[in-house]
Amino acid sequence: MTGPAAPTPSALAALHPLPLDAVRLDPDGLLGGWQQRNVDATLPHVIEQLTAYGNLDNLRRVTGDADAEFKGMWFADTDVYKALEAAAWSGTFPDFLTDTAALLEKAQEADGYLDSYYQVDRHDQQWSDLGFSHEMYIAGHLIQAAVAAARGAAAPQLLTVARRFADLLVRRFGAGGEELIDGHPEVETALVELYRVTGHQPYLALAKRFLDLRGHGMLGEGRFGPRYWQDHEPLRSATEMAGHAVRQVYLLAGAVDVAVETHDAPLLEAVERLWDSALATKTYLTGGQGSRHKDEGFGDPYELPPDRAYAETCAAIGSFQLAWRLLLATGRSGYADEMERLLYNGIAASTALDGKSFFYSNPLQLRTGHDGSHEDTPSQRLTWYSCACCPPNLARLMASLHAYAATSTSAGLQLHLYAAGTVTGGGLTLDVRTSYPWDATVTLTVVSSADEPSTLSLRVPAWCRDARLTVNGSLIRTGAQSGYLPIHRVWKAGDVVELTLAMPPQVVAAHPRVDAVRGSVALTRGPVVYCLEHADLPRSLDGIEFEDLALDAGAPIGLGTGIAPVTLLPTLHARTPASNLPYRPLSPSEAGGPVAAVPAIPYFLWANREAGPMRVWIPLDVPSS
Amino acid sequence: MTGPAAPTPSALAALHPLPLDAVRLDPDGLLGGWQQRNVDATLPHVIEQLTAYGNLDNLRRVTGDADAEFKGMWFADTDVYKALEAAAWSGTFPDFLTDTAALLEKAQEADGYLDSYYQVDRHDQQWSDLGFSHEMYIAGHLIQAAVAAARGAAAPQLLTVARRFADLLVRRFGAGGEELIDGHPEVETALVELYRVTGHQPYLALAKRFLDLRGHGMLGEGRFGPRYWQDHEPLRSATEMAGHAVRQVYLLAGAVDVAVETHDAPLLEAVERLWDSALATKTYLTGGQGSRHKDEGFGDPYELPPDRAYAETCAAIGSFQLAWRLLLATGRSGYADEMERLLYNGIAASTALDGKSFFYSNPLQLRTGHDGSHEDTPSQRLTWYSCACCPPNLARLMASLHAYAATSTSAGLQLHLYAAGTVTGGGLTLDVRTSYPWDATVTLTVVSSADEPSTLSLRVPAWCRDARLTVNGSLIRTGAQSGYLPIHRVWKAGDVVELTLAMPPQVVAAHPRVDAVRGSVALTRGPVVYCLEHADLPRSLDGIEFEDLALDAGAPIGLGTGIAPVTLLPTLHARTPASNLPYRPLSPSEAGGPVAAVPAIPYFLWANREAGPMRVWIPLDVPSS
């Protein structure tokens, strides 16, 4: 049994996922710690909120076991399904799984329909507004939960319920049926996964049909035009990601699933082209995507405002899921690089240290004087949201995190994510010791091995300019080439591989077309993006405002410790504005004076202390404006 | 009869508006040309659209003279009222005025209620949702149209209709009545103006009551929290403009009206404080306000992205109306400076050269690759909008433009806006000759004068560092002091005053906290903001993209002609990016090479040629990123 996105044996695939139990992440490591926190704090919190906010009662209304009003968003069922999926991947909360599966079975209509919003008062409106109703989006999340349960050998009735709904979709919208699509992609990838679990070909055919139907304006103008739901242009000919970011990346995940199962190489190439374009012009340094609050959408190329970054948590999760699929299909390390960048930045930032509060949007800057009173742009993480898609999405991702660390081929084992734990695959069992990403070294010890030669491939991220590999103390390779370092040999228990990925602090500039951060730089170390946060400003700095800080980019950057094992110690100057006039003649600014050390902390740890401004992009202390 | 915002004789007032016929703008001048275009093109177009889009039929549904569905926004009546106001101020379209007034009289309910959205199918929902229903906002625009008609001596039945509705508001919401306020301020300023026209004190009292009730959370959370409709904090204690920009400036206009009529100096001071704060931290170089599309709102202090500027046309018009009220109340030249900045930039940009298409939002940058398919962020002006508030708002402003050019006091005449035409006031009649803002010189010839000494005061804008004044050829004053230059004498017919306001091209930088334009500068000349537009890029510049242009700020800026009588000729370099990587190590950029002349054109004239990118803020060609 594998984790999320497991292509069938006949699919196009460069790499294969490992069985779900092949990787164990050590809870003392960073990734394993997150996974543990997910089970200990996030998932219980999510399940509590499903009760508190009425999501479960919405379903009980349908069965007659509750008579409250429908509560929350019309797609509130999906929060339940994502929590079920998280429980299934993590093998926890069996009662929640079983009880909820029984509730769903009872709530499901005879024809397979299941959507608590449309089952009591709005029965006559079923399937009448597919642009906004989210009925297939909901079906998709139900199916994904059932797939996870099937792969995790939990709550078997979930699969029965999901298949009934999927069969209804096939009857109604499959070949010869109505030509309609859902305004929110999601069912496509779910249907392919259901095909993978069941072998039932009509699910795959329906997913392909939905993809082919999309892009011809069938959904109309809606509120934001056809781009919003990627109905403006067929995916195969589109040249850039556009519209609502979550819809876009979910759609592309489904496209990869269809492409690999139907051996549709042009479709796969189309997705890769869109991916490259988005990474080049529409992605934040944190991996976040979506530059606009108005339509939760991608903006124009190079429109990447740090303060108004929407960078929805669900978009980052969707991008991670898409990258995973592209990695399996192509074996290209850049996709794993992006998974890593997302994990340590765009995704990790969304969850508080205690695992119980979350960001929905993930800005790269919060200003002094920010109005954080609205949940759309809060100053601090919130425990729940009126549209609560992100927290349970985090729960299901973290529950399956171990599944993304490594893959296998007939030749051997590939390591993509470095974290303390054990990995079994490609004929090898490895013990992995590292405090990556704080420490540059990953030590792998062979615990057991088949007697045949096998290739162990280790990812060298593109950010690394100096990788050093030893086996049993002997230097095997050194250099700056990113990609996978292959080590082919007959492995023996006790063999020790040591990979060191040099990670000096980096001063990073953006492409000059990213107008919003012109004249500013960011600090990174390894895969981790750093930021300045007001809480680190010494109290003694009277009269110096957070916004007056500027970086002396010529000075070396030291390392420190603090809220994280590694903080950065840049040299900052304070530049008092020459005047408070908003607009004035251009004149050389006074050189700023050095200020006491203000550490830069990992971006993903911001907003865990007192509320205050934060910034990833730091102005350069150079003369002008 | 005066124009908009005419305080009663007993009001707090530093300056007094002139009678509506005291100023005539020459159609050959820029302001007079706009006024003529308004009557020739914009207003006829608006009236046509009121028929085409069903606004008038909405009212005819109520009278039984049409049986179509209600069309457009639920506050579509206001478009009719603003068009009526425009017709009244301009003394044009008497049949439209008379016929529509008769229609309104017929549609009005016995108790005075008049709102076509709530009069046919939704009768039972009247007054049930004041947060969003806009019922009093609609009443406010009706009242303003009636005030204009009364002052313009047109369609007297409009005043009768408006008073009936106002009397209903007084009965229902006045002292002792329901304690409710409208989600969209507007009725406050309208009620004070109605008081001014009728002398009926309860209208003033109701306006004051609405102001006092506001700011205590009475409207609830709505979609964007109580700031959205300025209900988060009483206006008297607020420290910054916040929420929906149009709502905020309309509210403050009403507050000034109440303050001056009730001699409430602390209220006036509160408005001035908010004004100063917004000008310092929340206003674009064009005078535009509102940094966010999501809630059409002010953002945080210094959040002023040029590309995502919302800068709604109606907000600029509202800011102009507020500035006019503050100018009358205080006599401070800064308010007239802002009126001028808004007129030549934030307001003028919204209308196409032909007067028949309009911007709703007024960005300061349009990128290469901009998706202009949605009306929220179009690439070109549109002939109409689904929410068509802006075009008729422009029509009523332009129709009354002459009313804002000058004022009087017992001591004499003050000139605020310079435009060719004639001005009568303060015992003087002046002939004004100028091609300002293209030419620096304004020549005033006394046509007639009372025999008594009188003070003629001429505004020297804050942008001017060198003003030169002669009377009959003798130099009277020279210097850099902004404010009003007073000339006290017994004027004789034939006296000639010449004011020269030196207007060299300026390279303008923003306050360093305006992150979005760091490392960039803007070009201005006099009150006019300039921009680069793609249409001016020579075809021969193969391989040079618009976004590669950067300014050599050390080189002198020449003057040219073209789409405007004065264009600017900066020295631009083309900087080809060192790589297409979105993020890369900081390294010195190659110096850009000079490119053939690309003129900068007045911002207000952009998007009148082929579609393409535009920018007000131009990157400086300095080494870094």
CSV table of N, CA and C in Angstrom, one decimal, chain A residues 223-225 227 279-280 283-285 292-294 300-304 307-308 341 365 367 369-371 373-374 376-377 506-513 515-516 518-521 545 547-548 553 577 579-586 615 617 619-620 624-625, chain B residues 223-225 227 279-280 283-285 292-294 300-304 307-308 341 365 367 369-371 373-374 376-377 506-513 515-516 518-521 545 547-548 553 577 579-586 615 617 619-620 624-625:
chain,number,residue,atom,x,y,z
A,223,ARG,N,-17.7,35.4,-11.5
A,223,ARG,CA,-17.5,36.7,-10.9
A,223,ARG,C,-16.2,37.4,-11.4
A,224,PHE,N,-15.3,36.5,-11.9
A,224,PHE,CA,-13.9,37.0,-12.2
A,224,PHE,C,-13.5,36.7,-13.7
A,225,GLY,N,-14.4,36.2,-14.5
A,225,GLY,CA,-14.0,35.9,-15.8
A,225,GLY,C,-13.6,34.4,-15.9
A,227,ARG,N,-10.9,32.9,-16.7
A,227,ARG,CA,-9.6,32.5,-16.2
A,227,ARG,C,-9.6,32.0,-14.8
A,279,LEU,N,7.1,29.0,-12.1
A,279,LEU,CA,8.3,29.1,-11.2
A,279,LEU,C,9.1,30.3,-11.6
A,280,ALA,N,9.1,30.6,-12.9
A,280,ALA,CA,10.0,31.7,-13.4
A,280,ALA,C,9.4,33.1,-13.1
A,283,THR,N,6.0,33.0,-8.8
A,283,THR,CA,6.1,32.2,-7.5
A,283,THR,C,7.0,33.0,-6.6
A,284,TYR,N,6.6,33.1,-5.3
A,284,TYR,CA,7.3,33.8,-4.3
A,284,TYR,C,8.6,33.0,-3.9
A,285,LEU,N,9.5,33.7,-3.3
A,285,LEU,CA,10.7,33.1,-2.8
A,285,LEU,C,10.4,31.9,-1.9
A,292,ARG,N,-2.8,37.8,-5.6
A,292,ARG,CA,-4.0,38.7,-5.4
A,292,ARG,C,-5.0,38.2,-4.4
A,293,HIS,N,-5.4,39.1,-3.5
A,293,HIS,CA,-6.5,38.7,-2.6
A,293,HIS,C,-7.8,38.7,-3.3
A,294,LYS,N,-8.0,39.6,-4.2
A,294,LYS,CA,-9.4,39.8,-4.8
A,294,LYS,C,-10.0,38.5,-5.4
A,300,ASP,N,-0.3,39.0,-12.7
A,300,ASP,CA,0.5,39.0,-14.0
A,300,ASP,C,1.9,38.5,-13.7
A,301,PRO,N,2.6,38.2,-14.8
A,301,PRO,CA,4.0,37.8,-14.6
A,301,PRO,C,4.8,38.9,-13.8
A,302,TYR,N,5.6,38.4,-12.9
A,302,TYR,CA,6.4,39.3,-12.0
A,302,TYR,C,5.6,40.2,-11.1
A,303,GLU,N,4.3,39.9,-10.9
A,303,GLU,CA,3.5,40.7,-9.9
A,303,GLU,C,3.6,39.9,-8.6
A,304,LEU,N,4.6,40.2,-7.8
A,304,LEU,CA,4.8,39.4,-6.6
A,304,LEU,C,5.0,40.3,-5.4
A,307,ASP,N,3.9,42.2,0.6
A,307,ASP,CA,3.0,42.5,1.6
A,307,ASP,C,1.6,42.0,1.3
A,308,ARG,N,1.2,42.0,0.0
A,308,ARG,CA,-0.1,41.6,-0.4
A,308,ARG,C,0.0,40.2,-1.0
A,341,ARG,N,11.4,23.5,-0.9
A,341,ARG,CA,11.3,24.9,-0.7
A,341,ARG,C,9.9,25.2,-0.1
A,365,GLN,N,5.6,40.0,4.1
A,365,GLN,CA,5.9,41.2,4.8
A,365,GLN,C,4.6,41.6,5.6
A,367,ARG,N,3.5,45.1,7.7
A,367,ARG,CA,3.9,46.4,8.0
A,367,ARG,C,3.6,46.9,9.4
A,369,GLY,N,1.8,49.2,11.6
A,369,GLY,CA,0.5,49.8,11.4
A,369,GLY,C,-0.5,48.9,10.6
A,370,HIS,N,-0.1,47.7,10.4
A,370,HIS,CA,-1.0,46.8,9.7
A,370,HIS,C,-2.3,46.6,10.4
A,371,ASP,N,-3.4,46.7,9.6
A,371,ASP,CA,-4.7,46.4,10.2
A,371,ASP,C,-4.9,44.9,10.1
A,373,SER,N,-7.2,43.2,11.6
A,373,SER,CA,-8.5,42.8,12.2
A,373,SER,C,-9.3,41.9,11.4
A,374,HIS,N,-9.0,41.8,10.1
A,374,HIS,CA,-9.8,40.9,9.3
A,374,HIS,C,-9.1,39.6,9.0
A,376,ASP,N,-8.8,37.9,6.5
A,376,ASP,CA,-8.2,37.8,5.2
A,376,ASP,C,-6.7,38.2,5.3
A,377,THR,N,-6.4,39.1,6.2
A,377,THR,CA,-5.0,39.6,6.4
A,377,THR,C,-4.7,39.8,7.9
A,506,GLN,N,23.0,33.2,2.2
A,506,GLN,CA,23.0,33.8,0.8
A,506,GLN,C,22.2,35.1,0.8
A,507,VAL,N,22.8,36.0,0.1
A,507,VAL,CA,22.0,37.3,-0.1
A,507,VAL,C,21.4,37.2,-1.5
A,508,VAL,N,20.1,37.1,-1.5
A,508,VAL,CA,19.4,36.8,-2.7
A,508,VAL,C,18.7,38.0,-3.3
A,509,ALA,N,18.9,38.3,-4.6
A,509,ALA,CA,18.1,39.3,-5.3
A,509,ALA,C,17.1,38.7,-6.2
A,510,ALA,N,16.1,39.5,-6.5
A,510,ALA,CA,15.0,39.1,-7.4
A,510,ALA,C,15.3,39.6,-8.8
A,511,HIS,N,14.7,38.9,-9.7
A,511,HIS,CA,14.7,39.4,-11.1
A,511,HIS,C,14.3,40.8,-11.2
A,512,PRO,N,15.0,41.7,-12.0
A,512,PRO,CA,14.6,43.1,-11.9
A,512,PRO,C,13.2,43.4,-12.3
A,513,ARG,N,12.5,42.5,-12.9
A,513,ARG,CA,11.1,42.8,-13.2
A,513,ARG,C,10.2,42.6,-12.0
A,515,ASP,N,9.1,44.2,-9.6
A,515,ASP,CA,9.1,45.6,-9.1
A,515,ASP,C,9.0,45.8,-7.6
A,516,ALA,N,8.2,44.9,-7.0
A,516,ALA,CA,7.8,45.1,-5.6
A,516,ALA,C,8.9,45.0,-4.7
A,518,ARG,N,12.3,45.7,-5.7
A,518,ARG,CA,13.5,46.4,-6.2
A,518,ARG,C,14.2,47.0,-5.1
A,519,GLY,N,15.5,47.0,-5.1
A,519,GLY,CA,16.4,47.6,-4.1
A,519,GLY,C,16.4,46.9,-2.8
A,520,SER,N,15.8,45.7,-2.8
A,520,SER,CA,15.8,44.9,-1.6
A,520,SER,C,16.4,43.5,-1.8
A,521,VAL,N,16.8,42.9,-0.8
A,521,VAL,CA,17.4,41.5,-0.9
A,521,VAL,C,16.7,40.6,0.2
A,545,GLU,N,12.8,52.7,13.9
A,545,GLU,CA,11.6,51.9,13.6
A,545,GLU,C,12.0,50.7,12.8
A,547,GLU,N,10.8,49.7,10.1
A,547,GLU,CA,10.9,50.0,8.7
A,547,GLU,C,12.1,50.8,8.3
A,548,ASP,N,12.9,51.3,9.3
A,548,ASP,CA,14.1,52.0,9.0
A,548,ASP,C,15.3,51.1,8.7
A,553,ALA,N,24.9,45.0,2.5
A,553,ALA,CA,25.1,43.7,1.8
A,553,ALA,C,26.6,43.4,1.7
A,577,PRO,N,14.4,58.5,7.6
A,577,PRO,CA,14.0,59.2,6.4
A,577,PRO,C,14.4,60.7,6.5
A,579,SER,N,12.9,63.2,5.3
A,579,SER,CA,11.7,64.0,5.6
A,579,SER,C,10.5,63.0,5.6
A,580,ASN,N,9.4,63.5,6.1
A,580,ASN,CA,8.2,62.7,6.1
A,580,ASN,C,7.3,62.9,5.0
A,581,LEU,N,7.7,63.8,4.0
A,581,LEU,CA,7.0,64.0,2.8
A,581,LEU,C,6.8,62.7,2.1
A,582,PRO,N,5.6,62.3,1.6
A,582,PRO,CA,5.5,61.1,0.9
A,582,PRO,C,6.3,61.1,-0.5
A,583,TYR,N,6.3,62.3,-1.1
A,583,TYR,CA,7.0,62.4,-2.4
A,583,TYR,C,7.8,63.7,-2.3
A,584,ARG,N,9.1,63.5,-2.8
A,584,ARG,CA,10.0,64.7,-2.7
A,584,ARG,C,11.0,64.5,-3.8
A,585,PRO,N,11.8,65.6,-4.1
A,585,PRO,CA,12.8,65.5,-5.1
A,585,PRO,C,13.8,64.4,-4.8
A,586,LEU,N,14.3,63.7,-5.8
A,586,LEU,CA,15.3,62.7,-5.5
A,586,LEU,C,16.6,63.4,-5.0
A,615,ARG,N,9.5,41.2,7.8
A,615,ARG,CA,9.8,41.3,6.4
A,615,ARG,C,10.8,40.3,5.9
A,617,TRP,N,12.0,40.6,2.5
A,617,TRP,CA,12.8,41.4,1.7
A,617,TRP,C,13.3,42.6,2.4
A,619,PRO,N,15.5,46.2,2.6
A,619,PRO,CA,16.0,47.2,1.7
A,619,PRO,C,17.6,47.2,1.8
A,620,LEU,N,18.2,47.4,0.7
A,620,LEU,CA,19.6,47.6,0.7
A,620,LEU,C,20.0,49.0,1.1
A,624,SER,N,20.2,56.4,-2.5
A,624,SER,CA,19.1,56.7,-3.4
A,624,SER,C,17.8,56.5,-2.7
A,625,SER,N,16.9,57.4,-3.0
A,625,SER,CA,15.6,57.5,-2.3
A,625,SER,C,15.6,57.0,-0.9
B,223,ARG,N,-18.8,41.9,5.4
B,223,ARG,CA,-17.9,41.0,4.7
B,223,ARG,C,-16.4,41.3,5.1
B,224,PHE,N,-16.1,42.5,5.5
B,224,PHE,CA,-14.7,42.9,5.6
B,224,PHE,C,-14.4,43.5,7.0
B,225,GLY,N,-15.3,43.4,7.9
B,225,GLY,CA,-15.1,43.9,9.2
B,225,GLY,C,-15.6,45.4,9.3
B,227,ARG,N,-14.3,48.2,9.9
B,227,ARG,CA,-13.5,49.3,9.2
B,227,ARG,C,-14.0,49.6,7.8
B,279,LEU,N,-2.8,61.9,3.4
B,279,LEU,CA,-1.9,62.5,2.4
B,279,LEU,C,-0.5,62.0,2.6
B,280,ALA,N,-0.2,61.8,3.9
B,280,ALA,CA,1.2,61.5,4.2
B,280,ALA,C,1.5,60.0,3.9
B,283,THR,N,-1.8,57.9,0.0
B,283,THR,CA,-2.2,58.6,-1.2
B,283,THR,C,-1.1,58.4,-2.3
B,284,TYR,N,-1.6,58.1,-3.5
B,284,TYR,CA,-0.7,57.9,-4.6
B,284,TYR,C,-0.2,59.3,-5.1
B,285,LEU,N,0.9,59.2,-5.9
B,285,LEU,CA,1.4,60.4,-6.5
B,285,LEU,C,0.4,61.2,-7.3
B,292,ARG,N,-6.2,48.7,-2.3
B,292,ARG,CA,-6.6,47.3,-2.4
B,292,ARG,C,-7.9,47.1,-3.2
B,293,HIS,N,-7.8,46.1,-4.1
B,293,HIS,CA,-9.0,45.7,-4.9
B,293,HIS,C,-10.0,44.9,-4.0
B,294,LYS,N,-9.5,44.1,-3.1
B,294,LYS,CA,-10.3,43.2,-2.4
B,294,LYS,C,-11.5,43.9,-1.7
B,300,ASP,N,-2.7,49.5,4.5
B,300,ASP,CA,-1.9,50.0,5.6
B,300,ASP,C,-1.1,51.3,5.2
B,301,PRO,N,-0.6,52.0,6.2
B,301,PRO,CA,0.2,53.1,5.9
B,301,PRO,C,1.4,52.7,4.9
B,302,TYR,N,1.6,53.5,3.9
B,302,TYR,CA,2.7,53.2,3.0
B,302,TYR,C,2.5,52.0,2.1
B,303,GLU,N,1.4,51.4,2.1
B,303,GLU,CA,1.1,50.3,1.2
B,303,GLU,C,0.5,51.0,-0.1
B,304,LEU,N,1.4,51.2,-1.0
B,304,LEU,CA,1.0,52.0,-2.2
B,304,LEU,C,1.5,51.3,-3.5
B,307,ASP,N,1.0,49.0,-9.4
B,307,ASP,CA,0.3,48.1,-10.3
B,307,ASP,C,-1.0,47.7,-9.8
B,308,ARG,N,-1.1,47.5,-8.5
B,308,ARG,CA,-2.4,47.1,-7.9
B,308,ARG,C,-3.1,48.3,-7.2
B,341,ARG,N,-4.0,68.5,-8.1
B,341,ARG,CA,-3.3,67.2,-8.3
B,341,ARG,C,-4.3,66.2,-8.8
B,365,GLN,N,0.7,51.6,-12.9
B,365,GLN,CA,1.5,50.7,-13.7
B,365,GLN,C,0.7,49.6,-14.4
B,367,ARG,N,1.6,46.1,-16.5
B,367,ARG,CA,2.7,45.3,-16.9
B,367,ARG,C,2.6,44.7,-18.3
B,369,GLY,N,2.2,41.6,-20.4
B,369,GLY,CA,1.6,40.4,-20.0
B,369,GLY,C,0.4,40.5,-19.1
B,370,HIS,N,0.0,41.8,-18.9
B,370,HIS,CA,-1.2,42.0,-18.0
B,370,HIS,C,-2.4,41.3,-18.6
B,371,ASP,N,-3.1,40.6,-17.7
B,371,ASP,CA,-4.4,40.1,-18.0
B,371,ASP,C,-5.5,41.1,-17.8
B,373,SER,N,-8.5,41.1,-19.1
B,373,SER,CA,-9.8,40.6,-19.5
B,373,SER,C,-10.9,40.9,-18.5
B,374,HIS,N,-10.6,41.2,-17.3
B,374,HIS,CA,-11.6,41.5,-16.3
B,374,HIS,C,-11.8,43.0,-16.1
B,376,ASP,N,-12.3,44.6,-13.6
B,376,ASP,CA,-11.7,45.1,-12.4
B,376,ASP,C,-10.3,45.6,-12.7
B,377,THR,N,-9.6,45.0,-13.7
B,377,THR,CA,-8.3,45.5,-14.0
B,377,THR,C,-8.1,45.5,-15.5
B,506,GLN,N,10.7,67.5,-12.8
B,506,GLN,CA,11.2,67.1,-11.5
B,506,GLN,C,11.3,65.5,-11.5
B,507,VAL,N,12.4,65.1,-10.9
B,507,VAL,CA,12.6,63.7,-10.6
B,507,VAL,C,12.2,63.5,-9.2
B,508,VAL,N,11.1,62.7,-9.0
B,508,VAL,CA,10.5,62.6,-7.6
B,508,VAL,C,10.8,61.2,-7.1
B,509,ALA,N,11.2,61.2,-5.8
B,509,ALA,CA,11.3,59.9,-5.1
B,509,ALA,C,10.2,59.8,-4.1
B,510,ALA,N,9.9,58.6,-3.7
B,510,ALA,CA,8.9,58.4,-2.6
B,510,ALA,C,9.6,58.2,-1.3
B,511,HIS,N,8.8,58.4,-0.2
B,511,HIS,CA,9.3,58.1,1.1
B,511,HIS,C,9.8,56.7,1.1
B,512,PRO,N,11.0,56.4,1.8
B,512,PRO,CA,11.5,55.1,1.8
B,512,PRO,C,10.6,54.0,2.3
B,513,ARG,N,9.6,54.3,3.0
B,513,ARG,CA,8.7,53.2,3.5
B,513,ARG,C,7.7,52.8,2.4
B,515,ASP,N,7.5,50.8,0.0
B,515,ASP,CA,8.4,49.6,-0.5
B,515,ASP,C,8.2,49.4,-1.9
B,516,ALA,N,6.9,49.6,-2.4
B,516,ALA,CA,6.6,49.1,-3.7
B,516,ALA,C,7.3,49.9,-4.8
B,518,ARG,N,10.5,51.4,-4.3
B,518,ARG,CA,11.9,51.6,-3.9
B,518,ARG,C,12.8,51.4,-5.1
B,519,GLY,N,13.8,52.3,-5.2
B,519,GLY,CA,14.7,52.2,-6.3
B,519,GLY,C,14.1,52.7,-7.6
B,520,SER,N,13.0,53.4,-7.5
B,520,SER,CA,12.4,54.0,-8.7
B,520,SER,C,12.1,55.4,-8.5
B,521,VAL,N,11.9,56.1,-9.5
B,521,VAL,CA,11.5,57.5,-9.4
B,521,VAL,C,10.4,57.8,-10.4
B,545,GLU,N,12.8,45.3,-24.0
B,545,GLU,CA,11.4,45.2,-23.6
B,545,GLU,C,11.1,46.4,-22.7
B,547,GLU,N,9.9,46.7,-19.9
B,547,GLU,CA,10.3,46.5,-18.5
B,547,GLU,C,11.8,46.7,-18.3
B,548,ASP,N,12.6,46.7,-19.4
B,548,ASP,CA,14.0,46.8,-19.2
B,548,ASP,C,14.5,48.3,-19.1
B,553,ALA,N,19.2,59.1,-13.8
B,553,ALA,CA,18.6,60.3,-13.1
B,553,ALA,C,19.6,61.5,-13.1
B,577,PRO,N,18.3,41.8,-18.2
B,577,PRO,CA,18.6,41.1,-17.0
B,577,PRO,C,19.7,40.1,-17.1
B,579,SER,N,20.1,37.3,-15.9
B,579,SER,CA,19.6,35.9,-16.0
B,579,SER,C,18.1,36.0,-15.9
B,580,ASN,N,17.5,34.9,-16.3
B,580,ASN,CA,16.0,34.9,-16.2
B,580,ASN,C,15.6,34.2,-14.9
B,581,LEU,N,16.5,33.8,-14.1
B,581,LEU,CA,16.2,33.2,-12.8
B,581,LEU,C,15.4,34.2,-12.0
B,582,PRO,N,14.3,33.7,-11.4
B,582,PRO,CA,13.5,34.7,-10.6
B,582,PRO,C,14.3,35.2,-9.3
B,583,TYR,N,15.1,34.3,-8.8
B,583,TYR,CA,15.9,34.6,-7.6
B,583,TYR,C,17.3,34.2,-7.8
B,584,ARG,N,18.3,35.0,-7.4
B,584,ARG,CA,19.7,34.7,-7.7
B,584,ARG,C,20.5,35.4,-6.7
B,585,PRO,N,21.8,35.0,-6.6
B,585,PRO,CA,22.7,35.7,-5.6
B,585,PRO,C,22.8,37.2,-6.1
B,586,LEU,N,22.8,38.1,-5.1
B,586,LEU,CA,23.0,39.5,-5.4
B,586,LEU,C,24.3,39.7,-6.1
B,615,ARG,N,4.1,52.8,-17.1
B,615,ARG,CA,4.5,52.9,-15.7
B,615,ARG,C,4.8,54.4,-15.4
B,617,TRP,N,6.3,55.0,-12.2
B,617,TRP,CA,7.5,54.8,-11.4
B,617,TRP,C,8.5,54.1,-12.3
B,619,PRO,N,12.4,52.5,-12.8
B,619,PRO,CA,13.6,52.1,-12.1
B,619,PRO,C,14.7,53.0,-12.4
B,620,LEU,N,15.5,53.3,-11.3
B,620,LEU,CA,16.7,54.0,-11.5
B,620,LEU,C,17.8,53.1,-12.0
B,624,SER,N,22.9,47.3,-8.7
B,624,SER,CA,22.3,46.5,-7.7
B,624,SER,C,21.0,45.8,-8.2
B,625,SER,N,20.9,44.6,-7.9
B,625,SER,CA,19.8,43.7,-8.4
B,625,SER,C,19.4,44.0,-9.8
